[in-house]
Amino acid sequence: MKGLMMDYQLTIPSILRRAEQLFARKEIVTRLPDKSLHRYTYADFARRARKLAVALRDLGIGRGDRVATLCWNQYQHLEAYFGVPAAGAVLHTLNVRLHPEELAYIVNHAGDRVLLVDRTLLPLFEQFRDQVRLEHVIVTGAGDSVPEGMLDYERLLLEADEGRYEELDLDENDAAAMCYTSGTTGRPKGVLYSHRAIVLHSLGSALPDALGLREADVVLPVVPMFHANAWGLPYTATMVGAKQVFPGRHLDPVSLLELLAAERVTVTAGVPTIWLGILQELDKNPGAYDLSSLRAMVVGGSAAPRGMIKAFEERHGLHVLHAWGMTETTPLGTAAVLTAELQQAPKEVQYDYRAKQGRPVPLVEIRARNENGLVPWDGRTMGELEIRGPWIAASYYNAPEAADRWTDDGWFRTGDIVTIDARGYMEIKDRDKDLVKSGGEWISSMALENELMAHPAVAEAAVVAVPHPKWQERPLAVVVLKEGQQATKEELLDFLRPKFPKWWLPDDIVFVDQIPRTSTGKFLKRALRERFRDHLMEATG
Ligand code: AMP
């Protein structure tokens, strides 16, 4: 027997309609390239998003066509987040930190027909313009004119007749957005989000035991809108009607802290590097910024070090919410929110749990597998994390060679090596390819990194596997010290000693000025492994 409920399609225009009806006067603030602030309302935003849909359709863009963006976190990008899918087209966010060659590959692979590019990023576009086939290039942002052959976004909107906006009869399983993985292994792969996945993800991530977003919030995504849809925050915030604040391209700690304070932000989100920088600035100038409204700093993309979570809480009264996800998972998969029972536990135990990646949000299921099969949820046995749910990718776009990322029964193989404990808290121990395999035993590079970063003199630490004549691989720690701080290799090893078995300790610690990063802010361990490949061979050989 079938239920007798309406067949209501879960689509992005339904979020837009709600936002306009209920939150018309709420504000959206953007920091412009000249650092001044642009402000307008949800009503303005919705009108312009619809005009964009009309303009795109006038350009001949329709169902399933890919519209790429090369933009910062800015209001025009939000308009594209809604206007492009409302036109039936697919929003394809391009990562501005990629190499031009890689951008050209992605644009061509996706078959993008239109590009929306921020004026400040035109020099980047010029570097791959000749290698791509685009029918229209639209330039956002203030300026007198646009380069020959390109269209001016403002003029396009001005001329679009809002009255001709039509709600399309969209299927919730239609593609709405697309994002390529950062491709630390092999070529980047396209993840194609459906309207349904984005709507359900917005509901799931707004729940109190996930990110807990509500109308009264003021949300500032530092995580770029080209990195897994800024973790879905623009959609989630619009669904709940929160005030939104976009930092544009000014992502240094002082600019961010000023904006967080001035706009009374309640929830912000970004990768650990951002927060490590902010922590250093707050330590240097305690009391300089009024962050009394800030109730959660969501940290993901890489592991939030336990020491950082604790330092924010104890030195600055700020709450870090650790979450895990992937481009392939829209992206929220798990969040480290404490259960009622753990809220009664001693503080140190709470930090242990909050430094894990957390429990799956509703509708997401996890399990882990090693060579013996599915691992027990004992918090000790490591295995590769597998995941399924309505906002988890079922395949990549036009990449049949990657079909082995899914199990025979349809779960996505994440490549993250984890433990899951009896309460369901998942903890990442490593990326599959980053594990240190010493004499056949596994060493977690992340556990060592986290502990090193808890040392007061350490700003950042990455641990990589390097070849070793006897043990095949041994851990090597690469450390950046905080400005004006000192620590020797012996001091750091002594600091690690009580917490790890002897054979886990890095064979050497090297000090560098900077750790190379990927386009999405993760340590580029491949480059470190390359650079230090012979380090232990020479030392011991
Ligand atoms: P991306 O698709 O660029 O978002 O990268 C996804 C990968 O980032 C995951 O597979 C993890 O390896 C890593 N990652 C994301 N969040 C976390 C986290 N909270 N802790 C550790 N690693 C993370």
Coordinates of C-alpha atoms and ligand atoms in Angstrom, one line a residue:
M1 CA 0.0 0.0 0.0
K2 CA 1.4 3.4 -1.0
G3 CA 1.2 6.4 1.4
L4 CA -1.1 9.2 0.4
M5 CA 1.2 12.2 0.6
M6 CA 2.0 14.9 -2.0
D7 CA 4.7 14.3 -4.5
Y8 CA 6.6 17.5 -3.5
Q9 CA 9.9 17.8 -5.2
L10 CA 12.9 18.8 -3.1
T11 CA 14.4 21.6 -5.2
I12 CA 16.6 24.7 -4.7
P13 CA 13.9 27.1 -5.9
S14 CA 11.7 25.9 -2.9
I15 CA 14.4 27.3 -0.6
L16 CA 14.5 30.5 -2.5
R17 CA 10.7 31.0 -2.3
R18 CA 10.8 30.4 1.4
A19 CA 13.7 32.8 1.9
E20 CA 11.9 35.5 0.1
Q21 CA 8.5 35.0 1.8
L22 CA 9.8 34.7 5.3
F23 CA 13.1 36.5 5.5
A24 CA 12.8 39.4 3.0
R25 CA 14.3 42.0 5.3
K26 CA 17.2 39.9 6.6
E27 CA 20.7 41.1 5.6
I28 CA 23.5 39.7 3.4
V29 CA 26.8 41.5 3.9
T30 CA 29.9 41.2 1.6
R31 CA 33.4 42.6 2.1
L32 CA 34.3 44.0 -1.3
P33 CA 37.9 44.0 -2.8
D34 CA 38.5 47.6 -1.5
K35 CA 37.4 46.3 2.0
S36 CA 34.2 48.4 2.1
L37 CA 31.0 46.5 2.9
H38 CA 28.2 45.8 0.5
R39 CA 24.8 45.2 2.2
Y40 CA 21.5 44.2 0.9
T41 CA 18.5 42.1 1.9
Y42 CA 17.2 38.7 1.1
A43 CA 14.5 40.4 -1.0
D44 CA 17.2 42.0 -3.1
F45 CA 19.1 38.8 -3.3
A46 CA 16.1 36.7 -4.4
R47 CA 15.1 39.2 -7.1
R48 CA 18.6 39.3 -8.5
A49 CA 18.9 35.4 -8.4
R50 CA 15.7 35.2 -10.4
K51 CA 16.9 37.9 -12.9
L52 CA 20.1 35.8 -13.3
A53 CA 18.0 32.8 -14.2
V54 CA 16.1 34.9 -16.8
A55 CA 19.4 36.2 -18.2
L56 CA 20.9 32.8 -18.5
R57 CA 17.8 31.4 -20.3
D58 CA 18.0 34.4 -22.6
L59 CA 21.6 33.4 -23.4
G60 CA 20.3 30.0 -24.4
I61 CA 21.3 28.2 -21.2
G62 CA 18.9 25.6 -20.1
R63 CA 18.4 22.3 -18.4
G64 CA 21.6 20.5 -17.6
D65 CA 23.9 23.1 -19.0
R66 CA 27.0 23.8 -16.8
V67 CA 27.6 27.3 -15.6
A68 CA 31.0 27.7 -14.0
T69 CA 32.0 30.3 -11.4
L70 CA 35.4 31.7 -10.5
C71 CA 34.5 33.8 -7.5
W72 CA 35.2 34.5 -3.9
N73 CA 32.6 34.3 -1.1
Q74 CA 30.5 37.2 -2.3
Y75 CA 26.9 38.1 -2.8
Q76 CA 27.0 37.5 -6.6
H77 CA 28.2 34.0 -5.9
L78 CA 25.2 33.4 -3.7
E79 CA 23.0 34.7 -6.5
A80 CA 24.6 32.1 -8.8
Y81 CA 24.1 29.4 -6.2
F82 CA 20.3 29.9 -6.6
G83 CA 19.9 31.6 -10.0
V84 CA 21.8 28.9 -12.0
P85 CA 19.8 25.9 -10.6
A86 CA 16.6 27.9 -10.9
A87 CA 17.3 28.2 -14.7
G88 CA 17.6 24.4 -14.7
A89 CA 21.3 24.6 -15.2
V90 CA 24.2 23.2 -13.1
L91 CA 26.3 25.5 -10.9
H92 CA 30.0 24.5 -11.3
T93 CA 32.2 26.1 -8.7
L94 CA 35.9 26.4 -9.8
N95 CA 38.7 26.4 -7.2
V96 CA 40.6 29.7 -7.7
R97 CA 43.7 28.2 -6.0
L98 CA 44.2 25.5 -8.7
H99 CA 46.8 25.7 -11.4
P100 CA 45.5 27.2 -14.7
E101 CA 46.2 23.9 -16.5
E102 CA 44.1 22.1 -14.0
L103 CA 41.3 24.6 -14.3
A104 CA 41.3 24.2 -18.0
Y105 CA 41.1 20.4 -17.7
I106 CA 38.2 20.7 -15.3
V107 CA 36.2 23.3 -17.4
N108 CA 36.7 21.1 -20.5
H109 CA 35.9 17.9 -18.7
A110 CA 32.7 19.4 -17.2
G111 CA 31.7 20.9 -20.6
D112 CA 31.0 24.3 -19.1
R113 CA 29.2 26.7 -21.4
V114 CA 29.3 29.8 -19.4
L115 CA 31.7 31.3 -16.9
L116 CA 30.9 33.8 -14.2
V117 CA 34.2 35.4 -13.1
D118 CA 34.9 38.0 -10.5
R119 CA 36.9 40.9 -11.9
T120 CA 39.7 40.3 -9.4
L121 CA 40.2 36.9 -10.9
L122 CA 40.4 37.9 -14.5
P123 CA 44.2 37.6 -14.5
L124 CA 43.8 33.9 -13.5
F125 CA 41.2 33.3 -16.2
E126 CA 43.5 34.9 -18.8
Q127 CA 46.0 32.2 -18.0
F128 CA 43.7 29.4 -19.3
R129 CA 41.3 31.3 -21.5
D130 CA 42.9 29.9 -24.7
Q131 CA 42.6 26.3 -23.5
V132 CA 38.8 26.3 -22.9
R133 CA 35.7 26.5 -25.0
L134 CA 33.2 28.8 -23.3
E135 CA 30.3 30.5 -25.0
H136 CA 29.8 33.3 -22.6
V137 CA 32.0 34.9 -20.0
I138 CA 30.3 37.2 -17.5
V139 CA 32.3 39.5 -15.2
T140 CA 31.0 40.4 -11.7
G141 CA 32.3 43.3 -9.5
A142 CA 32.6 47.0 -9.9
G143 CA 34.6 48.5 -12.8
D144 CA 34.1 50.8 -15.8
S145 CA 34.1 48.2 -18.5
V146 CA 34.6 44.6 -19.2
P147 CA 37.2 43.1 -21.5
E148 CA 36.3 42.7 -25.2
G149 CA 34.0 39.7 -25.8
M150 CA 32.8 39.4 -22.2
L151 CA 29.5 40.4 -20.6
D152 CA 29.0 42.7 -17.6
Y153 CA 27.0 40.9 -14.9
E154 CA 25.3 44.1 -13.6
R155 CA 24.2 45.1 -17.1
L156 CA 22.9 41.6 -17.7
L157 CA 20.8 41.7 -14.6
L158 CA 19.6 45.2 -15.3
E159 CA 18.3 44.2 -18.7
A160 CA 16.7 40.9 -17.5
D161 CA 13.0 41.2 -17.1
E162 CA 12.1 39.7 -13.7
G163 CA 8.5 39.4 -14.9
R164 CA 9.6 36.7 -17.3
Y165 CA 10.9 34.4 -14.5
E166 CA 9.3 31.1 -14.7
E167 CA 9.5 28.3 -12.1
L168 CA 10.6 25.3 -14.0
D169 CA 9.1 21.9 -13.4
L170 CA 12.3 20.5 -11.9
D171 CA 12.8 16.9 -10.9
E172 CA 14.5 16.7 -7.5
N173 CA 16.9 14.2 -8.9
D174 CA 18.1 16.7 -11.6
A175 CA 21.7 17.9 -11.2
A176 CA 21.9 21.3 -9.5
A177 CA 25.5 21.8 -8.8
M178 CA 28.9 20.3 -9.4
C179 CA 32.3 20.4 -7.8
Y180 CA 35.6 18.7 -8.6
T181 CA 37.5 16.9 -5.9
S182 CA 40.8 18.5 -5.1
G183 CA 42.6 15.6 -6.7
T184 CA 45.4 14.8 -4.3
T185 CA 45.6 11.5 -6.2
G186 CA 45.1 11.4 -9.9
R187 CA 43.0 13.8 -11.9
P188 CA 40.2 15.8 -10.2
K189 CA 36.8 14.1 -10.4
G190 CA 33.5 15.7 -10.8
V191 CA 30.8 15.3 -8.1
L192 CA 27.3 16.1 -9.3
Y193 CA 24.9 17.2 -6.6
S194 CA 21.2 16.8 -7.1
H195 CA 18.6 19.3 -5.9
R196 CA 17.3 16.6 -3.5
A197 CA 20.8 16.0 -2.1
I198 CA 21.3 19.7 -1.4
V199 CA 17.9 20.2 0.2
L200 CA 18.2 17.2 2.4
H201 CA 21.8 18.1 3.3
S202 CA 20.6 21.6 4.3
L203 CA 18.0 20.1 6.6
G204 CA 20.4 17.6 8.0
S205 CA 23.2 20.1 8.7
A206 CA 20.9 22.6 10.3
L207 CA 19.8 20.1 13.0
P208 CA 20.9 20.9 16.6
D209 CA 23.2 18.0 16.9
A210 CA 24.9 18.8 13.6
L211 CA 25.7 22.5 12.9
G212 CA 22.6 23.7 14.7
L213 CA 21.8 26.7 12.4
R214 CA 18.7 28.9 13.0
E215 CA 17.1 32.1 11.9
A216 CA 18.7 34.1 14.7
D217 CA 22.2 33.1 13.6
V218 CA 24.7 35.3 11.7
V219 CA 26.8 33.0 9.5
L220 CA 30.2 33.7 8.1
P221 CA 31.6 31.0 5.9
V222 CA 35.4 31.4 5.6
V223 CA 35.5 28.1 3.8
P224 CA 35.4 29.0 0.1
M225 CA 32.2 28.7 -1.9
F226 CA 34.3 26.7 -4.4
H227 CA 35.2 24.1 -1.8
A228 CA 32.3 21.7 -1.5
N229 CA 29.7 24.5 -1.6
A230 CA 31.2 26.2 1.4
W231 CA 30.1 23.1 3.2
G232 CA 26.6 23.8 2.1
L233 CA 26.3 26.8 4.4
P234 CA 24.9 29.3 1.8
Y235 CA 22.1 26.8 1.1
T236 CA 21.5 26.0 4.8
A237 CA 21.7 29.6 6.0
T238 CA 19.3 30.7 3.3
M239 CA 16.9 27.8 4.2
V240 CA 16.8 28.8 7.9
G241 CA 16.9 32.6 7.1
A242 CA 20.2 33.4 8.9
K243 CA 22.0 36.7 8.3
Q244 CA 24.9 35.9 6.0
V245 CA 28.3 37.6 5.9
F246 CA 30.8 37.0 3.1
P247 CA 34.5 37.9 3.6
G248 CA 35.3 38.2 -0.1
R249 CA 39.0 37.7 -0.7
H250 CA 40.2 39.2 2.6
L251 CA 41.0 36.0 4.6
D252 CA 43.9 37.1 6.8
P253 CA 43.3 36.7 10.6
V254 CA 42.9 40.4 11.3
S255 CA 40.4 41.1 8.5
L256 CA 38.4 38.1 9.6
L257 CA 38.4 39.0 13.3
E258 CA 37.3 42.5 12.5
L259 CA 34.4 41.2 10.4
L260 CA 33.4 38.6 13.0
A261 CA 33.3 41.3 15.7
A262 CA 31.6 44.0 13.6
E263 CA 28.8 41.9 12.2
R264 CA 28.2 40.0 15.5
V265 CA 28.7 36.7 13.8
T266 CA 27.4 33.7 15.7
V267 CA 28.6 30.8 13.5
T268 CA 31.7 30.6 11.3
A269 CA 33.4 27.8 9.5
G270 CA 36.8 27.0 7.9
V271 CA 39.8 24.7 7.7
P272 CA 42.2 24.5 10.7
T273 CA 44.9 26.7 9.1
I274 CA 42.5 29.7 9.3
W275 CA 41.8 29.0 13.0
L276 CA 45.4 28.4 13.9
G277 CA 46.2 31.9 12.4
I278 CA 43.3 33.4 14.3
L279 CA 44.4 31.8 17.5
Q280 CA 47.9 33.3 17.2
E281 CA 46.4 36.7 16.6
L282 CA 44.0 36.4 19.6
D283 CA 46.9 35.2 21.8
K284 CA 49.0 38.2 20.7
N285 CA 46.2 40.7 21.2
P286 CA 43.8 39.3 23.8
G287 CA 40.7 41.4 24.3
A288 CA 41.2 43.4 21.1
Y289 CA 38.1 41.9 19.4
D290 CA 34.7 41.5 20.8
L291 CA 33.7 38.0 19.9
S292 CA 31.0 37.6 22.5
S293 CA 28.3 36.8 19.9
L294 CA 30.3 33.9 18.4
R295 CA 28.9 30.6 19.6
A296 CA 30.5 28.1 17.2
M297 CA 33.6 27.9 15.0
V298 CA 33.0 24.9 12.7
V299 CA 36.3 23.3 11.8
G300 CA 36.8 20.6 9.1
G301 CA 38.6 19.8 5.9
S302 CA 41.6 18.6 8.0
A303 CA 41.8 17.4 11.6
A304 CA 41.2 20.1 14.3
P305 CA 44.1 19.6 16.7
R306 CA 42.9 18.8 20.3
G307 CA 45.3 21.5 21.6
M308 CA 43.7 24.1 19.4
I309 CA 40.1 23.2 20.5
K310 CA 41.3 23.4 24.1
A311 CA 43.2 26.7 23.6
F312 CA 40.3 28.5 22.1
E313 CA 38.0 27.3 24.9
E314 CA 40.3 28.0 27.8
R315 CA 42.1 31.1 26.7
H316 CA 39.4 32.8 24.7
G317 CA 36.0 31.2 25.7
L318 CA 35.4 30.2 22.1
H319 CA 33.8 27.0 21.0
V320 CA 35.2 24.8 18.2
L321 CA 32.8 22.4 16.6
H322 CA 34.7 19.7 14.8
A323 CA 33.1 18.2 11.7
W324 CA 34.1 15.8 8.9
G325 CA 33.1 15.6 5.3
M326 CA 34.2 15.3 1.7
T327 CA 33.3 16.9 -1.7
E328 CA 31.7 13.5 -2.4
T329 CA 29.4 13.9 0.7
T330 CA 27.9 17.4 -0.1
P331 CA 29.9 17.6 2.4
L332 CA 28.7 17.1 5.9
G333 CA 29.1 13.5 7.2
T334 CA 29.8 13.6 10.9
A335 CA 30.0 16.2 13.7
A336 CA 31.7 15.9 17.1
V337 CA 28.8 17.0 19.2
L338 CA 28.8 15.7 22.8
T339 CA 26.0 13.4 23.9
A340 CA 24.1 14.2 27.2
E341 CA 26.3 11.6 28.9
L342 CA 29.5 13.1 27.7
Q343 CA 28.4 16.5 28.7
Q344 CA 28.7 15.3 32.3
A345 CA 32.2 13.9 31.7
P346 CA 35.4 15.6 32.9
K347 CA 36.6 18.4 30.6
E348 CA 39.7 16.5 29.4
V349 CA 37.5 13.6 28.3
Q350 CA 35.2 16.0 26.5
Y351 CA 38.2 17.4 24.6
D352 CA 39.1 13.9 23.6
Y353 CA 35.7 13.4 22.1
R354 CA 35.5 16.8 20.5
A355 CA 38.8 16.2 18.7
K356 CA 37.3 13.1 17.1
Q357 CA 35.5 13.6 13.8
G358 CA 32.2 12.7 15.4
R359 CA 29.0 10.9 14.9
P360 CA 27.1 10.6 11.6
V361 CA 24.3 13.1 11.1
P362 CA 20.8 11.7 10.5
L363 CA 20.4 9.8 7.2
V364 CA 24.1 9.2 6.9
E365 CA 25.4 5.7 7.8
I366 CA 29.1 4.8 8.4
R367 CA 31.1 1.6 8.8
A368 CA 34.8 0.8 8.4
R369 CA 36.5 -2.2 6.9
N370 CA 40.0 -3.7 7.0
E371 CA 41.5 -6.9 5.5
N372 CA 39.5 -8.9 8.0
G373 CA 36.1 -7.4 7.0
L374 CA 34.0 -4.8 8.8
V375 CA 35.8 -3.6 11.9
P376 CA 34.1 -3.7 15.4
W377 CA 33.1 -0.4 16.9
D378 CA 35.7 -0.6 19.6
G379 CA 37.5 2.7 19.2
R380 CA 40.7 0.8 18.5
T381 CA 40.5 -1.3 15.3
M382 CA 41.4 0.7 12.2
G383 CA 39.7 0.4 8.9
E384 CA 38.8 2.4 5.8
L385 CA 35.6 4.4 6.3
E386 CA 32.7 3.6 4.1
I387 CA 29.6 5.8 3.9
R388 CA 26.1 6.0 2.4
G389 CA 23.1 8.3 2.5
P390 CA 20.9 10.5 0.3
W391 CA 23.7 13.2 -0.1
I392 CA 26.6 10.8 -0.8
A393 CA 27.8 10.5 -4.4
A394 CA 26.8 7.3 -6.2
S395 CA 29.5 7.8 -8.9
Y396 CA 31.7 10.5 -10.4
Y397 CA 30.8 12.5 -13.5
N398 CA 32.2 10.7 -16.6
A399 CA 34.9 8.8 -14.8
P400 CA 34.2 5.1 -15.1
E401 CA 37.8 4.3 -14.2
A402 CA 37.0 5.4 -10.6
A403 CA 34.1 2.9 -10.2
D404 CA 36.2 1.0 -7.6
R405 CA 35.6 3.8 -5.1
W406 CA 32.2 2.1 -4.4
T407 CA 31.7 -1.2 -2.7
D408 CA 29.7 -4.0 -4.4
D409 CA 26.7 -3.1 -2.1
G410 CA 27.0 0.6 -3.1
W411 CA 28.8 2.3 -0.2
F412 CA 31.3 5.0 -1.0
R413 CA 34.9 4.1 0.0
T414 CA 36.3 7.3 1.5
G415 CA 40.0 6.5 1.7
D416 CA 40.1 7.7 5.3
I417 CA 41.5 5.3 7.8
V418 CA 39.4 5.5 11.0
T419 CA 38.3 3.9 14.2
I420 CA 34.7 4.0 15.4
D421 CA 33.9 3.7 19.1
A422 CA 31.0 2.1 20.9
R423 CA 29.1 5.4 21.0
G424 CA 29.5 5.8 17.2
Y425 CA 32.2 8.5 17.3
M426 CA 34.5 8.2 14.3
E427 CA 38.1 9.2 14.5
I428 CA 40.3 9.7 11.5
K429 CA 43.7 8.1 11.9
D430 CA 45.0 8.9 8.5
R431 CA 44.4 9.1 4.8
D432 CA 44.9 5.7 3.3
K433 CA 48.0 6.9 1.4
D434 CA 49.4 8.9 4.3
L435 CA 49.6 6.0 6.9
V436 CA 53.1 5.2 8.1
K437 CA 53.6 1.5 7.7
S438 CA 56.6 0.7 9.9
G439 CA 57.7 -2.9 9.8
G440 CA 54.2 -4.0 8.8
E441 CA 52.5 -2.0 11.7
W442 CA 50.4 1.1 11.2
I443 CA 51.3 4.4 12.8
S444 CA 48.8 7.3 12.7
S445 CA 50.5 10.4 11.4
M446 CA 47.5 12.5 12.4
A447 CA 47.8 11.4 16.1
L448 CA 51.4 12.5 16.1
E449 CA 50.6 15.8 14.4
N450 CA 47.8 16.6 16.8
E451 CA 50.0 16.1 19.8
L452 CA 52.9 18.1 18.3
M453 CA 50.5 21.0 17.6
A454 CA 49.6 20.9 21.3
H455 CA 53.2 22.0 22.2
P456 CA 53.2 25.7 23.0
A457 CA 56.0 26.5 20.6
V458 CA 54.6 24.7 17.6
A459 CA 52.5 26.5 15.0
E460 CA 52.0 23.6 12.6
A461 CA 53.2 20.0 12.2
A462 CA 53.0 17.4 9.5
V463 CA 54.1 13.8 9.9
V464 CA 55.0 11.8 6.8
A465 CA 56.2 8.4 6.0
V466 CA 59.7 8.3 4.5
P467 CA 61.6 5.2 3.3
H468 CA 63.8 3.5 5.8
P469 CA 66.4 0.8 5.2
K470 CA 65.2 -1.5 8.0
W471 CA 61.5 -0.7 8.6
Q472 CA 60.4 0.1 5.0
E473 CA 58.9 3.4 6.3
R474 CA 59.3 5.5 9.4
P475 CA 57.6 8.7 10.5
L476 CA 59.4 12.1 10.0
A477 CA 57.9 15.2 11.6
V478 CA 58.1 18.5 9.7
V479 CA 57.4 21.4 12.1
V480 CA 56.8 25.1 11.8
L481 CA 57.5 27.0 15.1
K482 CA 55.5 30.0 16.2
E483 CA 57.0 33.4 15.6
G484 CA 59.6 34.1 18.2
Q485 CA 59.4 30.7 19.9
Q486 CA 62.1 28.1 20.2
A487 CA 62.1 24.3 20.7
T488 CA 64.6 21.6 19.9
K489 CA 64.1 18.2 18.4
E490 CA 64.8 16.6 21.8
E491 CA 62.3 18.8 23.6
L492 CA 59.6 17.9 21.1
L493 CA 60.4 14.2 21.3
D494 CA 60.3 14.3 25.1
F495 CA 56.9 16.0 24.8
L496 CA 55.6 13.1 22.6
R497 CA 57.2 10.3 24.6
P498 CA 54.6 9.9 27.4
K499 CA 51.7 9.7 24.9
F500 CA 52.9 7.1 22.4
P501 CA 54.5 3.7 22.1
K502 CA 58.3 4.1 21.6
W503 CA 58.2 2.8 18.1
W504 CA 55.7 5.5 17.0
L505 CA 58.0 8.4 17.8
P506 CA 59.3 10.2 14.6
D507 CA 62.8 9.2 13.6
D508 CA 63.6 12.9 13.0
I509 CA 62.1 16.3 13.4
V510 CA 62.9 19.0 10.8
F511 CA 62.1 22.6 11.2
V512 CA 60.8 24.6 8.2
D513 CA 59.3 28.0 7.6
Q514 CA 56.1 26.7 5.9
I515 CA 54.3 23.5 5.2
P516 CA 53.1 23.3 1.5
R517 CA 49.3 23.1 1.1
T518 CA 46.8 21.9 -1.4
S519 CA 44.3 24.2 -3.0
T520 CA 41.8 23.4 -0.2
G521 CA 44.2 24.0 2.7
K522 CA 45.3 20.5 3.5
F523 CA 49.0 19.6 4.1
L524 CA 50.5 18.6 0.8
K525 CA 52.1 15.5 2.1
R526 CA 53.1 14.3 -1.3
A527 CA 55.4 17.2 -1.6
L528 CA 56.9 16.6 1.8
R529 CA 57.4 12.9 1.1
E530 CA 59.1 13.8 -2.1
R531 CA 61.4 16.5 -0.5
F532 CA 62.5 14.2 2.4
R533 CA 62.5 10.9 0.5
D534 CA 66.2 10.2 1.2
H535 CA 66.3 11.8 4.6
L536 CA 66.4 8.6 6.7
M537 CA 68.3 6.7 4.1
E538 CA 71.1 9.2 4.4
A539 CA 70.8 9.5 8.2
T540 CA 71.0 5.8 8.8
G541 CA 72.8 4.6 5.7
Ligands
AMP1 P1 37.6 17.4 0.4 O1 36.9 16.6 -0.6 O2 38.6 18.3 -0.3 O3 36.7 18.2 1.3 O4 38.5 16.5 1.2 C1 37.9 15.4 2.0 C2 39.0 14.8 2.9 O5 39.4 15.8 3.8 C3 38.5 13.7 3.7 O6 38.4 12.5 3.0 C4 39.5 13.7 4.9 O7 40.7 13.0 4.5 C5 39.8 15.2 5.0 N1 39.0 15.7 6.1 C6 37.8 16.4 6.1 N2 37.4 16.8 7.3 C7 38.3 16.3 8.2 C8 38.4 16.3 9.6 N3 37.6 17.0 10.4 N4 39.5 15.7 10.1 C9 40.4 15.1 9.4 N5 40.4 15.0 8.0 C10 39.3 15.6 7.4

